[in-house]
Amino acid sequence: MIKKVREKSIRLLTMEAGGRRVYKNHPVYAQIERELGRQTAGYKGECALDYYLTFLPDDKYFIFHGLRLEDPKNRHFQMDTFLFSLSHGLILESKYISGELEFDEKTSQLIRKVPEGHETMGDPISQVERHKEQLRSWMEKHLGKVVPITGQVVLTNKNAILLNASPSIMKKVTFLTNLPNRMKSINENLPNPILSEKELRKAARMLNQKHAPDQFDFMGYFKLSQKEIITGVICPECSHSPMIRKSANWICLECGCKSKNAHIEALQDYALLCGKSISNKQAKEFLHLSSSSVTFQILQSMNLRHTGTKKGRVYFLD
Ligand SMILES: [Zn+2]
């Protein structure tokens, strides 16, 4: 049973917004595109993994996607997928990487062999080991009870080849297609319930409550200023910008598309790239509106949390 659905990460959403709102000839655009490619591939791998999880008996596991928690030492950790049952927990870290891969146990590195040489990456096995420890201490603190926690690195790209994998690596890494078998054997090795049904439900509620969404400072990361961001409402049909506001509609002058609420995506972009709060003046400029009263109507219609009055009012783009 899915207790936390898979959503695109803040980082991926931000890169998508950045790809729309930074000029293609800007020096950082290529970097944004690369990062967007990496994030998109990761997300694709996670979604591929989700398909295999549908083979699990529905009542056995609570499934959490993208859970991000803070351990008792104030360090955040995010698990691609966490499966929680009465008897154990299982962390799945998906890796969507193609090519010849080798896990180097001595140096804790993942090496990807490419024609030009090789590329070293952080080792997902050590990452899973860290997350297991962090989750264990989290459970101790918040649940007062700890279940055995195992972890698996799941290779989700069909074009991944594993080289020189030792038996100990093969226990910690699996190909996506083998995941149901691997889970079956983990399950058979940990049959004894530690939690009651009620305790598991309570723990699931607690996990969701304590989920701490990620933050990403786009402007700081790419050293951009607000004036380098493309403003205006983007046409949902042809991506032309800006659309113009006419009789309570957004009109695209390029393709003629008409939209009632194309401003919502524009303000989402603003929240991801520029900041989570916006004044009437900022919204008017960003949406290319001609009057403060129209801007007020639009912001008001979105039922946003706000603070302050008149010109000092600030809306929160949660
Ligand atoms: Zn258009």
Short mmCIF file of C-alpha atoms and ligand atoms in Angstrom, two decimals:
data_model
loop_
_atom_site.label_atom_id
_atom_site.label_comp_id
_atom_site.label_asym_id
_atom_site.label_seq_id
_atom_site.Cartn_x
_atom_site.Cartn_y
_atom_site.Cartn_z
CA MET A 1 0.00 0.00 0.00
CA ILE A 2 1.49 3.33 -1.05
CA LYS A 3 1.73 5.72 1.91
CA LYS A 4 3.72 8.41 0.17
CA VAL A 5 3.40 8.83 -3.57
CA ARG A 6 6.32 9.47 -5.88
CA GLU A 7 6.66 13.13 -6.81
CA LYS A 8 9.30 14.89 -8.83
CA SER A 9 12.00 16.22 -6.52
CA ILE A 10 12.30 19.96 -5.89
CA ARG A 11 15.64 19.83 -7.68
CA LEU A 12 14.11 18.28 -10.80
CA LEU A 13 11.16 20.71 -10.79
CA THR A 14 13.60 23.59 -10.36
CA MET A 15 15.77 22.43 -13.28
CA GLU A 16 12.66 22.11 -15.45
CA ALA A 17 11.68 25.67 -14.52
CA GLY A 18 15.27 26.82 -15.13
CA GLY A 19 15.26 25.20 -18.56
CA ARG A 20 12.16 27.25 -19.44
CA ARG A 21 13.29 30.51 -17.93
CA VAL A 22 16.98 30.93 -18.64
CA TYR A 23 17.95 32.07 -22.15
CA LYS A 24 19.43 29.29 -24.24
CA ASN A 25 22.46 31.42 -25.06
CA HIS A 26 23.22 32.15 -21.39
CA PRO A 27 26.60 30.70 -20.25
CA VAL A 28 24.96 28.56 -17.54
CA TYR A 29 22.27 27.10 -19.79
CA ALA A 30 24.34 24.06 -20.79
CA GLN A 31 25.01 23.31 -17.13
CA ILE A 32 21.27 23.55 -16.34
CA GLU A 33 20.53 21.22 -19.24
CA ARG A 34 23.08 18.64 -18.01
CA GLU A 35 21.71 18.76 -14.48
CA LEU A 36 18.16 18.51 -15.87
CA GLY A 37 19.22 15.43 -17.86
CA ARG A 38 20.72 13.79 -14.77
CA GLN A 39 17.67 14.54 -12.64
CA THR A 40 15.25 13.36 -15.32
CA ALA A 41 17.16 10.08 -15.75
CA GLY A 42 17.11 9.51 -11.98
CA TYR A 43 13.37 10.12 -11.87
CA LYS A 44 12.82 7.79 -14.83
CA GLY A 45 14.74 5.06 -12.96
CA GLU A 46 12.64 5.57 -9.83
CA CYS A 47 9.43 5.32 -11.85
CA ALA A 48 10.68 2.12 -13.53
CA LEU A 49 11.26 0.68 -10.06
CA ASP A 50 7.71 1.56 -9.03
CA TYR A 51 6.35 -0.78 -11.67
CA TYR A 52 8.11 -3.75 -10.07
CA LEU A 53 6.77 -2.81 -6.66
CA THR A 54 3.25 -3.41 -7.95
CA PHE A 55 4.09 -7.13 -7.83
CA LEU A 56 4.29 -7.02 -4.04
CA PRO A 57 1.35 -8.26 -1.98
CA ASP A 58 -0.58 -5.06 -1.33
CA ASP A 59 -1.21 -5.59 2.38
CA LYS A 60 2.33 -6.58 3.32
CA TYR A 61 4.30 -3.36 2.87
CA PHE A 62 3.75 0.32 3.40
CA ILE A 63 5.59 2.07 0.58
CA PHE A 64 7.11 5.55 0.89
CA HIS A 65 8.61 7.33 -2.10
CA GLY A 66 11.15 10.12 -1.73
CA LEU A 67 10.93 10.29 2.05
CA ARG A 68 13.36 12.88 3.46
CA LEU A 69 14.00 12.78 7.21
CA GLU A 70 16.25 14.44 9.75
CA ASP A 71 18.30 12.11 11.93
CA PRO A 72 18.94 12.84 15.64
CA LYS A 73 22.20 14.58 14.68
CA ASN A 74 20.28 17.05 12.47
CA ARG A 75 21.48 15.53 9.22
CA HIS A 76 18.92 15.08 6.47
CA PHE A 77 18.75 11.96 4.39
CA GLN A 78 16.47 11.05 1.52
CA MET A 79 15.50 7.55 0.50
CA ASP A 80 14.33 6.88 -3.08
CA THR A 81 11.98 4.21 -1.79
CA PHE A 82 11.38 2.81 1.68
CA LEU A 83 9.32 -0.31 2.32
CA PHE A 84 8.06 -0.90 5.81
CA SER A 85 6.45 -4.08 7.15
CA LEU A 86 5.71 -5.51 10.60
CA SER A 87 9.00 -7.38 10.58
CA HIS A 88 11.47 -5.15 8.73
CA GLY A 89 12.32 -2.12 6.65
CA LEU A 90 13.92 -2.08 3.22
CA ILE A 91 15.63 0.90 1.61
CA LEU A 92 15.87 0.88 -2.17
CA GLU A 93 18.28 3.21 -3.91
CA SER A 94 17.73 3.25 -7.65
CA LYS A 95 20.57 4.01 -10.03
CA TYR A 96 19.76 4.77 -13.63
CA ILE A 97 23.24 4.47 -15.15
CA SER A 98 24.16 2.71 -18.36
CA GLY A 99 27.48 1.15 -19.33
CA GLU A 100 29.97 -1.12 -17.63
CA LEU A 101 29.85 -0.59 -13.90
CA GLU A 102 32.22 -1.76 -11.24
CA PHE A 103 31.82 -1.35 -7.49
CA ASP A 104 35.22 -0.89 -5.87
CA GLU A 105 34.87 -2.07 -2.28
CA LYS A 106 38.32 -0.87 -1.24
CA THR A 107 37.82 2.74 -2.27
CA SER A 108 34.02 2.85 -1.91
CA GLN A 109 33.55 4.11 -5.42
CA LEU A 110 31.34 3.23 -8.31
CA ILE A 111 33.35 3.22 -11.51
CA ARG A 112 31.67 3.56 -14.88
CA LYS A 113 33.74 2.51 -17.84
CA VAL A 114 33.23 4.62 -20.92
CA PRO A 115 35.18 4.59 -24.21
CA GLU A 116 37.13 7.69 -23.19
CA GLY A 117 38.38 6.15 -19.94
CA HIS A 118 36.46 5.87 -16.73
CA GLU A 119 34.26 7.99 -14.60
CA THR A 120 34.10 7.61 -10.82
CA MET A 121 30.92 8.25 -8.88
CA GLY A 122 29.91 8.23 -5.24
CA ASP A 123 29.20 4.70 -4.10
CA PRO A 124 25.47 4.04 -3.68
CA ILE A 125 26.21 0.98 -1.47
CA SER A 126 27.89 3.19 1.16
CA GLN A 127 25.05 5.65 0.79
CA VAL A 128 22.49 2.96 1.56
CA GLU A 129 24.60 1.83 4.56
CA ARG A 130 24.59 5.41 5.88
CA HIS A 131 20.85 5.73 5.38
CA LYS A 132 20.28 2.46 7.24
CA GLU A 133 22.17 3.82 10.25
CA GLN A 134 20.37 7.14 10.09
CA LEU A 135 16.97 5.48 9.82
CA ARG A 136 17.80 3.17 12.70
CA SER A 137 18.60 6.13 14.96
CA TRP A 138 15.51 7.96 13.68
CA MET A 139 13.34 4.96 14.66
CA GLU A 140 14.95 4.77 18.06
CA LYS A 141 14.20 8.43 18.71
CA HIS A 142 10.69 8.70 17.24
CA LEU A 143 9.24 5.20 17.56
CA GLY A 144 11.14 3.82 20.52
CA LYS A 145 11.42 0.57 18.57
CA VAL A 146 13.70 -0.49 15.76
CA VAL A 147 13.03 -3.10 13.12
CA PRO A 148 15.85 -4.78 11.13
CA ILE A 149 16.65 -2.57 8.15
CA THR A 150 18.15 -3.87 4.93
CA GLY A 151 19.06 -2.00 1.78
CA GLN A 152 19.47 -2.66 -1.90
CA VAL A 153 20.97 -0.69 -4.75
CA VAL A 154 18.73 -1.28 -7.73
CA LEU A 155 20.21 -0.86 -11.21
CA THR A 156 17.30 0.44 -13.24
CA ASN A 157 18.94 1.01 -16.61
CA LYS A 158 18.58 -1.90 -19.03
CA ASN A 159 21.99 -1.08 -20.50
CA ALA A 160 23.94 -1.48 -17.28
CA ILE A 161 26.52 -4.27 -17.11
CA LEU A 162 28.09 -5.23 -13.81
CA LEU A 163 31.78 -6.14 -13.90
CA ASN A 164 33.84 -8.13 -11.38
CA ALA A 165 31.08 -8.14 -8.77
CA SER A 166 32.07 -10.09 -5.65
CA PRO A 167 29.47 -12.18 -3.78
CA SER A 168 29.26 -9.49 -1.08
CA ILE A 169 28.46 -6.84 -3.73
CA MET A 170 25.87 -9.12 -5.31
CA LYS A 171 24.05 -9.28 -1.98
CA LYS A 172 23.67 -5.50 -1.93
CA VAL A 173 23.02 -4.78 -5.60
CA THR A 174 20.30 -6.11 -7.85
CA PHE A 175 19.04 -5.54 -11.35
CA LEU A 176 15.53 -4.19 -11.56
CA THR A 177 14.10 -7.31 -13.18
CA ASN A 178 15.39 -9.41 -10.28
CA LEU A 179 13.92 -7.13 -7.62
CA PRO A 180 10.78 -9.21 -6.84
CA ASN A 181 12.96 -12.33 -6.26
CA ARG A 182 15.40 -10.41 -4.12
CA MET A 183 12.59 -9.02 -2.01
CA LYS A 184 11.07 -12.43 -1.59
CA SER A 185 14.30 -13.82 -0.15
CA ILE A 186 14.82 -10.78 2.16
CA ASN A 187 11.29 -11.29 3.36
CA GLU A 188 11.79 -14.98 4.02
CA ASN A 189 14.89 -14.23 6.09
CA LEU A 190 13.03 -11.77 8.32
CA PRO A 191 9.70 -13.41 9.10
CA ASN A 192 9.19 -12.38 12.74
CA PRO A 193 6.91 -9.42 13.40
CA ILE A 194 8.46 -6.75 15.63
CA LEU A 195 5.60 -4.26 15.42
CA SER A 196 1.86 -4.68 15.86
CA GLU A 197 -0.46 -3.54 13.05
CA LYS A 198 -1.34 -0.51 15.14
CA GLU A 199 2.31 0.37 15.76
CA LEU A 200 3.10 0.11 12.07
CA ARG A 201 0.22 2.43 11.16
CA LYS A 202 1.36 4.91 13.79
CA ALA A 203 4.95 4.71 12.53
CA ALA A 204 3.73 5.34 8.97
CA ARG A 205 1.87 8.45 10.11
CA MET A 206 4.99 9.66 11.91
CA LEU A 207 7.17 9.12 8.83
CA ASN A 208 4.85 11.24 6.72
CA GLN A 209 4.61 13.95 9.37
CA LYS A 210 8.37 14.18 9.70
CA HIS A 211 9.01 14.31 5.95
CA ALA A 212 11.06 17.46 5.32
CA PRO A 213 10.83 18.59 1.67
CA ASP A 214 14.13 19.45 0.03
CA GLN A 215 15.17 23.02 -0.72
CA PHE A 216 17.27 24.17 -3.64
CA ASP A 217 18.74 27.65 -4.09
CA PHE A 218 18.72 27.94 -7.88
CA MET A 219 19.94 31.56 -8.10
CA GLY A 220 22.75 30.95 -5.62
CA TYR A 221 23.80 27.67 -7.21
CA PHE A 222 24.07 29.09 -10.73
CA LYS A 223 25.07 32.59 -9.54
CA LEU A 224 22.20 34.22 -11.38
CA SER A 225 20.35 37.43 -10.66
CA GLN A 226 16.64 37.98 -11.05
CA LYS A 227 17.05 40.04 -14.21
CA GLU A 228 18.53 37.02 -16.02
CA ILE A 229 15.29 35.10 -15.60
CA ILE A 230 12.77 35.16 -18.45
CA THR A 231 9.55 36.65 -17.14
CA GLY A 232 6.00 36.40 -18.48
CA VAL A 233 3.38 33.68 -18.74
CA ILE A 234 4.55 30.88 -21.04
CA CYS A 235 2.06 29.39 -23.51
CA PRO A 236 1.22 25.79 -22.48
CA GLU A 237 0.76 24.81 -26.16
CA CYS A 238 3.75 26.30 -27.99
CA SER A 239 6.00 27.65 -25.18
CA HIS A 240 5.87 31.18 -26.59
CA SER A 241 6.32 33.91 -23.99
CA PRO A 242 4.76 36.15 -22.91
CA MET A 243 1.05 35.46 -23.21
CA ILE A 244 -1.11 38.54 -22.87
CA ARG A 245 -4.02 39.09 -20.51
CA LYS A 246 -7.33 39.89 -22.18
CA SER A 247 -10.84 39.68 -20.68
CA ALA A 248 -9.81 37.32 -17.87
CA ASN A 249 -7.92 35.02 -20.26
CA TRP A 250 -4.33 34.47 -21.26
CA ILE A 251 -3.89 34.65 -25.02
CA CYS A 252 -0.88 33.41 -26.98
CA LEU A 253 -0.06 35.74 -29.86
CA GLU A 254 1.92 33.00 -31.56
CA CYS A 255 -0.53 30.07 -31.71
CA GLY A 256 -3.77 31.66 -30.54
CA CYS A 257 -4.06 29.37 -27.51
CA LYS A 258 -6.37 30.67 -24.81
CA SER A 259 -5.99 29.76 -21.13
CA LYS A 260 -7.76 30.68 -17.91
CA ASN A 261 -4.97 29.74 -15.55
CA ALA A 262 -1.62 29.74 -17.34
CA HIS A 263 -0.39 32.18 -14.65
CA ILE A 264 -0.32 29.34 -12.12
CA GLU A 265 2.61 27.62 -13.78
CA ALA A 266 4.40 30.97 -14.15
CA LEU A 267 4.05 31.60 -10.42
CA GLN A 268 5.21 28.05 -9.69
CA ASP A 269 8.32 28.82 -11.73
CA TYR A 270 8.76 32.02 -9.76
CA ALA A 271 8.51 30.08 -6.47
CA LEU A 272 11.09 27.50 -7.62
CA LEU A 273 13.56 29.99 -9.04
CA CYS A 274 13.14 33.30 -7.28
CA GLY A 275 11.57 32.66 -3.90
CA LYS A 276 8.50 31.45 -2.10
CA SER A 277 6.93 34.85 -1.47
CA ILE A 278 5.79 37.54 -3.88
CA SER A 279 4.38 41.06 -3.61
CA ASN A 280 1.75 42.55 -5.90
CA LYS A 281 4.44 44.62 -7.62
CA GLN A 282 6.70 41.61 -8.21
CA ALA A 283 3.79 39.51 -9.53
CA LYS A 284 2.66 42.34 -11.80
CA GLU A 285 6.13 42.57 -13.33
CA PHE A 286 6.64 38.82 -13.57
CA LEU A 287 3.28 38.14 -15.21
CA HIS A 288 3.54 41.24 -17.47
CA LEU A 289 0.29 42.67 -16.21
CA SER A 290 -0.67 46.28 -16.76
CA SER A 291 -2.48 47.02 -13.51
CA SER A 292 -2.13 46.32 -9.82
CA SER A 293 -5.85 45.66 -9.50
CA VAL A 294 -5.80 42.84 -12.07
CA THR A 295 -2.73 41.42 -10.30
CA PHE A 296 -4.62 41.67 -7.00
CA GLN A 297 -7.60 39.78 -8.47
CA ILE A 298 -5.37 37.02 -9.80
CA LEU A 299 -3.42 36.58 -6.56
CA GLN A 300 -6.64 36.76 -4.54
CA SER A 301 -8.28 34.07 -6.70
CA MET A 302 -5.47 31.63 -5.86
CA ASN A 303 -6.29 31.63 -2.13
CA LEU A 304 -2.67 32.04 -1.15
CA ARG A 305 -1.56 32.53 2.42
CA HIS A 306 -0.54 36.14 2.87
CA THR A 307 0.75 38.62 5.39
CA GLY A 308 0.64 42.42 5.60
CA THR A 309 -1.91 44.80 4.15
CA LYS A 310 -2.23 47.06 1.10
CA LYS A 311 1.13 47.71 -0.60
CA GLY A 312 3.00 45.75 2.05
CA ARG A 313 1.10 42.53 1.39
CA VAL A 314 3.19 39.51 0.60
CA TYR A 315 1.74 36.23 -0.75
CA PHE A 316 3.26 32.84 -0.03
CA LEU A 317 3.65 30.55 -3.02
CA ASP A 318 3.48 27.22 -1.18
ZN ZN B 1 1.17 29.40 -28.06
#
